Coordinates of C-alpha atoms in Angstrom, one line a residue:
Chain J
M1 CA 106.6 114.9 73.1
M2 CA 104.5 112.0 74.2
D3 CA 101.1 112.7 75.6
L4 CA 100.4 110.7 78.8
L5 CA 96.8 110.0 77.9
H6 CA 97.8 108.1 74.9
W7 CA 100.9 106.5 76.5
D8 CA 100.6 102.8 77.2
G9 CA 102.9 102.8 80.2
T10 CA 105.8 101.1 78.4
L11 CA 109.3 102.1 77.4
S12 CA 111.6 101.7 74.5
A13 CA 114.9 100.0 75.2
K14 CA 116.6 103.3 74.8
D15 CA 114.3 105.0 77.3
F16 CA 114.8 102.1 79.7
R17 CA 118.5 102.8 79.7
I18 CA 117.9 106.5 80.4
G19 CA 115.4 105.7 83.1
A20 CA 117.8 103.1 84.6
V21 CA 120.7 105.5 84.8
A22 CA 118.5 108.2 86.4
F23 CA 117.2 105.7 89.0
A24 CA 120.6 104.4 89.8
Q25 CA 121.9 107.9 90.3
K26 CA 119.1 108.9 92.6
W27 CA 119.4 105.6 94.6
E28 CA 123.1 106.1 95.1
S29 CA 122.7 109.6 96.4
L30 CA 119.6 109.2 98.5
N31 CA 119.3 105.6 99.6
F32 CA 121.8 104.7 102.2
A33 CA 120.3 101.5 103.4
F34 CA 121.5 99.7 100.3
P35 CA 124.5 99.6 98.0
P36 CA 124.2 101.3 94.6
W37 CA 122.7 99.7 91.5
V38 CA 125.3 99.1 88.9
W39 CA 124.7 99.2 85.1
V40 CA 126.0 96.0 83.5
P41 CA 126.4 96.4 79.7
C42 CA 125.4 93.4 77.6
P43 CA 125.9 94.5 74.0
K44 CA 124.2 92.2 71.6
H45 CA 126.9 92.5 69.0
P46 CA 130.0 93.6 70.9
W47 CA 132.0 93.9 67.7
L48 CA 129.7 96.7 66.4
A49 CA 129.7 100.2 67.8
S50 CA 126.2 100.6 69.2
P51 CA 124.7 103.9 70.3
E52 CA 122.0 102.0 72.3
E53 CA 123.8 100.1 75.0
E54 CA 121.9 97.1 76.0
G55 CA 122.3 96.0 79.6
Y56 CA 120.7 95.7 83.0
L57 CA 120.9 97.1 86.6
S58 CA 122.4 94.9 89.2
M59 CA 122.5 95.1 93.0
E60 CA 124.1 92.0 94.5
K61 CA 125.1 90.2 97.6
I62 CA 122.4 91.8 99.7
C63 CA 122.2 90.0 103.0
I64 CA 118.7 89.8 104.3
S65 CA 118.4 88.3 107.7
R66 CA 115.6 87.9 110.2
L67 CA 116.8 88.5 113.7
N68 CA 114.2 87.3 116.1
E69 CA 110.4 87.4 116.9
E70 CA 110.7 91.2 117.3
D71 CA 111.3 90.9 113.6
I72 CA 113.5 93.7 112.5
D73 CA 114.1 93.5 108.8
Q74 CA 117.8 94.3 108.5
T75 CA 119.7 94.4 105.3
T76 CA 123.4 94.7 105.2
Q77 CA 125.9 94.1 102.5
I78 CA 128.9 92.0 103.3
D79 CA 132.0 93.3 101.5
T80 CA 133.7 90.5 99.6
D81 CA 137.4 90.3 98.7
E82 CA 138.5 89.0 95.3
E83 CA 137.9 85.4 96.4
E84 CA 134.3 85.5 97.8
A85 CA 135.1 85.4 101.5
S86 CA 132.5 83.5 103.4
C87 CA 130.3 85.4 105.7
S88 CA 131.1 83.4 108.8
G89 CA 134.8 84.3 108.5
N90 CA 134.2 88.1 108.7
K91 CA 133.6 88.4 112.4
D92 CA 134.9 92.0 112.4
V93 CA 132.5 93.1 109.7
I94 CA 129.3 91.6 111.1
D95 CA 127.7 93.5 114.0
D96 CA 126.5 91.9 117.2
A97 CA 122.9 91.5 115.9
T98 CA 123.9 89.4 113.0
L99 CA 126.2 87.3 115.2
V100 CA 123.4 86.4 117.5
Q101 CA 121.2 85.5 114.6
R102 CA 123.9 83.5 112.9
N103 CA 123.6 80.8 115.6
H104 CA 120.1 80.0 114.5
H105 CA 120.1 80.7 110.8
E106 CA 122.3 80.4 107.8
L107 CA 122.8 83.8 106.2
H108 CA 121.3 84.2 102.9
Y109 CA 122.3 86.6 100.1
Y110 CA 120.2 88.0 97.3
D111 CA 121.1 89.3 93.9
F112 CA 118.6 91.6 92.2
H113 CA 118.7 92.5 88.5
I114 CA 116.4 95.0 86.7
V115 CA 116.3 93.8 83.1
Y116 CA 114.4 95.2 80.2
S117 CA 111.8 93.0 78.5
N118 CA 111.7 93.4 74.8
T119 CA 108.4 91.6 74.7
F120 CA 106.5 93.6 77.3
R121 CA 108.6 96.8 76.9
V122 CA 108.9 97.3 80.6
P123 CA 111.5 96.6 83.3
V124 CA 111.4 93.2 85.0
L125 CA 112.9 92.2 88.4
Y126 CA 115.0 89.1 88.4
L127 CA 116.3 87.7 91.7
R128 CA 118.2 84.8 93.1
A129 CA 119.2 83.8 96.6
Y130 CA 122.0 81.7 97.9
C131 CA 123.8 80.7 101.1
S132 CA 127.3 81.8 101.9
D133 CA 128.7 78.7 100.3
G134 CA 127.0 79.6 97.1
Q135 CA 124.2 76.9 97.4
P136 CA 121.2 78.4 95.7
L137 CA 117.9 78.8 97.6
Q138 CA 114.7 77.4 96.3
L139 CA 111.6 79.5 96.0
D140 CA 110.0 78.0 99.1
E141 CA 113.0 79.0 101.2
I142 CA 112.9 82.5 99.7
E143 CA 109.3 82.8 100.6
K144 CA 110.0 82.0 104.2
E145 CA 112.5 84.9 104.3
L146 CA 110.5 87.2 102.2
P147 CA 106.9 86.5 103.1
T148 CA 105.7 89.2 100.8
C149 CA 107.0 87.0 98.0
S150 CA 104.8 84.1 98.9
S151 CA 102.3 82.9 96.4
K152 CA 99.6 83.7 98.9
E153 CA 100.6 87.4 99.2
L154 CA 101.2 87.7 95.5
S155 CA 97.8 86.3 94.7
K156 CA 96.4 89.0 96.9
S157 CA 98.0 91.7 94.8
K158 CA 97.4 89.8 91.6
W159 CA 99.8 92.0 89.9
T160 CA 102.6 89.7 89.4
F161 CA 103.8 86.2 90.1
I162 CA 107.2 84.6 90.4
T163 CA 108.5 82.1 87.9
Q164 CA 111.8 80.5 87.4
E165 CA 113.3 81.4 84.0
E166 CA 116.5 81.7 82.2
H167 CA 118.1 85.1 82.8
P168 CA 118.1 86.7 79.4
H169 CA 121.7 87.7 79.6
L170 CA 123.3 85.3 82.0
K171 CA 121.6 82.2 80.7
R172 CA 121.2 80.7 84.1
P173 CA 117.9 80.0 86.0
W174 CA 116.8 83.0 88.0
Y175 CA 113.5 83.9 89.6
K176 CA 111.5 86.6 87.8
L177 CA 108.5 88.7 88.7
H178 CA 106.2 88.3 85.8
P179 CA 105.8 91.7 84.1
C180 CA 102.4 91.5 82.4
G181 CA 100.2 94.3 83.5
T182 CA 103.2 96.5 84.3
G183 CA 102.4 99.0 81.5
E184 CA 98.9 99.4 82.7
W185 CA 99.7 100.2 86.3
M186 CA 102.7 102.4 85.3
K187 CA 100.3 104.4 83.2
L188 CA 97.9 104.7 86.1
L189 CA 100.6 105.9 88.4
F190 CA 101.6 108.8 86.2
L191 CA 98.2 109.7 84.9
N192 CA 97.1 110.4 88.4
D193 CA 100.3 112.2 89.4
T194 CA 99.2 115.7 90.5
A195 CA 102.4 117.2 89.2
Q196 CA 101.2 116.1 85.7
P197 CA 104.8 115.6 84.5
K198 CA 106.0 115.9 81.0
F199 CA 107.3 112.7 79.5
E200 CA 111.0 113.6 80.2
V201 CA 110.2 113.7 83.8
V202 CA 108.2 110.5 83.6
L203 CA 111.3 108.9 82.2
E204 CA 113.4 110.2 85.1
L205 CA 110.9 108.8 87.6
Y206 CA 109.7 105.7 85.8
L207 CA 112.0 103.2 87.5
L208 CA 111.5 104.8 90.9
S209 CA 107.7 104.5 90.6
W210 CA 108.0 101.0 89.2
F211 CA 110.3 100.0 92.0
S212 CA 107.9 101.3 94.7
V213 CA 105.5 98.6 93.5
V214 CA 107.9 95.8 92.7
G215 CA 110.2 96.4 95.6
Q216 CA 107.3 95.6 98.0
V217 CA 107.3 92.0 96.7
V218 CA 110.8 91.5 97.9
G219 CA 110.6 93.6 101.0
L220 CA 112.7 96.5 99.7
R221 CA 111.4 99.9 100.7
I222 CA 112.1 103.2 98.9
P223 CA 112.9 106.0 101.4
F224 CA 110.7 109.1 101.2
K225 CA 113.6 111.4 100.4
M226 CA 114.1 109.6 97.1
L227 CA 110.4 110.1 96.2
N228 CA 110.4 113.7 97.3
D229 CA 113.4 114.6 95.2
R230 CA 111.6 115.8 92.0
Chain L
M1 CA 95.0 120.2 108.9
A2 CA 94.5 117.0 110.7
A3 CA 93.0 117.6 114.1
E4 CA 95.3 117.4 117.1
S5 CA 93.6 116.1 120.2
P6 CA 94.8 116.8 123.7
S7 CA 96.3 113.4 124.0
S8 CA 98.3 114.4 120.8
V9 CA 97.1 111.3 119.0
R10 CA 96.9 112.7 115.6
K11 CA 94.3 111.5 113.1
V12 CA 94.8 111.8 109.4
V13 CA 92.0 112.5 106.9
V14 CA 92.2 109.9 104.1
H15 CA 90.3 110.4 100.8
L16 CA 89.9 107.3 98.8
R17 CA 89.7 107.9 95.1
A18 CA 88.6 105.4 92.5
T19 CA 90.7 105.3 89.3
G20 CA 90.4 103.2 86.1
D21 CA 87.2 101.4 86.3
A22 CA 87.2 100.8 90.0
P23 CA 83.9 101.2 91.8
I24 CA 83.4 104.5 93.7
L25 CA 82.9 104.1 97.4
K26 CA 79.8 105.7 99.0
Q27 CA 82.0 106.6 102.0
A28 CA 85.2 107.8 100.5
K29 CA 86.5 110.0 103.3
F30 CA 87.5 108.8 106.7
K31 CA 89.9 109.5 109.5
I32 CA 92.6 107.1 110.6
L33 CA 95.2 107.2 113.4
G34 CA 98.5 108.6 112.1
S35 CA 100.3 105.9 114.0
D36 CA 98.4 103.2 112.0
K37 CA 100.1 101.5 109.1
F38 CA 99.1 101.9 105.5
A39 CA 98.1 98.3 105.6
K40 CA 95.0 99.3 107.5
V41 CA 93.9 101.5 104.6
I42 CA 94.5 98.7 102.1
D43 CA 92.6 96.2 104.2
F44 CA 89.7 98.7 104.6
L45 CA 89.6 99.1 100.9
R46 CA 89.7 95.3 100.3
R47 CA 86.8 94.8 102.7
Q48 CA 84.7 97.7 101.3
L49 CA 85.2 96.6 97.7
H50 CA 85.0 92.9 98.5
R51 CA 88.1 92.4 96.4
D52 CA 91.5 91.2 97.2
T53 CA 93.2 92.4 94.1
L54 CA 93.8 96.1 94.4
F55 CA 96.3 98.5 93.1
V56 CA 96.8 101.3 95.7
Y57 CA 98.9 104.3 95.1
V58 CA 99.2 108.0 96.0
N59 CA 99.4 111.1 93.9
S60 CA 103.1 111.2 93.4
A61 CA 103.3 108.2 91.2
F62 CA 104.2 105.8 93.9
S63 CA 102.7 102.8 95.7
P64 CA 103.3 103.0 99.5
N65 CA 104.7 100.0 101.3
P66 CA 101.9 98.6 103.6
D67 CA 104.3 99.0 106.6
E68 CA 104.5 102.8 106.2
L69 CA 102.9 104.9 108.9
V70 CA 99.9 106.9 107.7
I71 CA 101.3 110.0 109.4
D72 CA 104.5 109.7 107.4
L73 CA 102.6 109.4 104.2
Y74 CA 100.5 112.4 105.1
N75 CA 103.5 114.5 105.9
N76 CA 105.2 113.6 102.7
F77 CA 102.3 113.3 100.2
G78 CA 99.3 114.9 101.9
F79 CA 97.9 118.3 100.7
D80 CA 94.9 120.4 101.6
G81 CA 94.7 118.7 104.9
K82 CA 94.2 115.2 103.6
L83 CA 96.0 112.2 102.1
V84 CA 94.5 111.1 98.8
V85 CA 94.8 107.4 98.2
N86 CA 94.0 106.2 94.7
Y87 CA 92.9 102.7 94.0
A88 CA 92.3 100.6 90.9
C89 CA 90.9 97.1 90.5
S90 CA 92.3 94.1 88.8
M91 CA 93.5 94.7 85.3
A92 CA 94.3 92.3 82.6
W93 CA 97.0 90.0 83.8
G94 CA 98.3 86.6 83.0

């Protein structure tokens, strides 16, 4: 049993998988503002039977739109059919608020992946954004929509910065929240947890605690009932 | 419990707790309106410590979103009549 005092705040790949599944289950049952995270397996050697399934968590096609000056952050997911129906065609699916906003802004979609970093031994958030026609958004456009993502805001928190890198599994350029320092603040989070959990519990809660920090950068909030469920 | 005034504007007692090698504040306890956002606590800390780079979190292994209301945080994570807010300063990063 790992002793928290001597823990460095990082996870093995196997523990990441355990933590990811626990996080996804909790999210699905308690977070109704968003669709569920899906585990996408990416076995390194698909021809070998591997007890440790490599993969990542994926939550995609999140529609983040800014309505007006009153600034209600609204996230909706547009259901897509097999052939990627464009948002503007789904008048019945979009509610009035988004219809009004559509006149002034193109709707943007976000894909979020939580990927394990073998180098840092921690989860890493990858994201990309695109228009309804699939045209990718550049970082400055993302920053307009997610001001917490801007280099100004990030430099305030100094915990992380965004770089464009090749997605480790998909081999395409994605934006990534740099993970260095993650182990240290994860350790702090649990060291000062009044419940003083055993490592098994830490594992169950790891991704949740991690996401409470990282989610802020992309404007995603964890509802209290998820945090209170322990 | 947090005092309830006749106008029923509820103040929350916040206790700021240094962790890691963060400097300890002389004045670590104060009251804040429950209707204020957590961002106010973060900004207060930044000014007091003259640092922008802070890691702020509560005792249940989570870092609150700055938009959360202090009263909500107190109701969910407060105990003993106060909300304990931990803070740590910049760590190795790069």
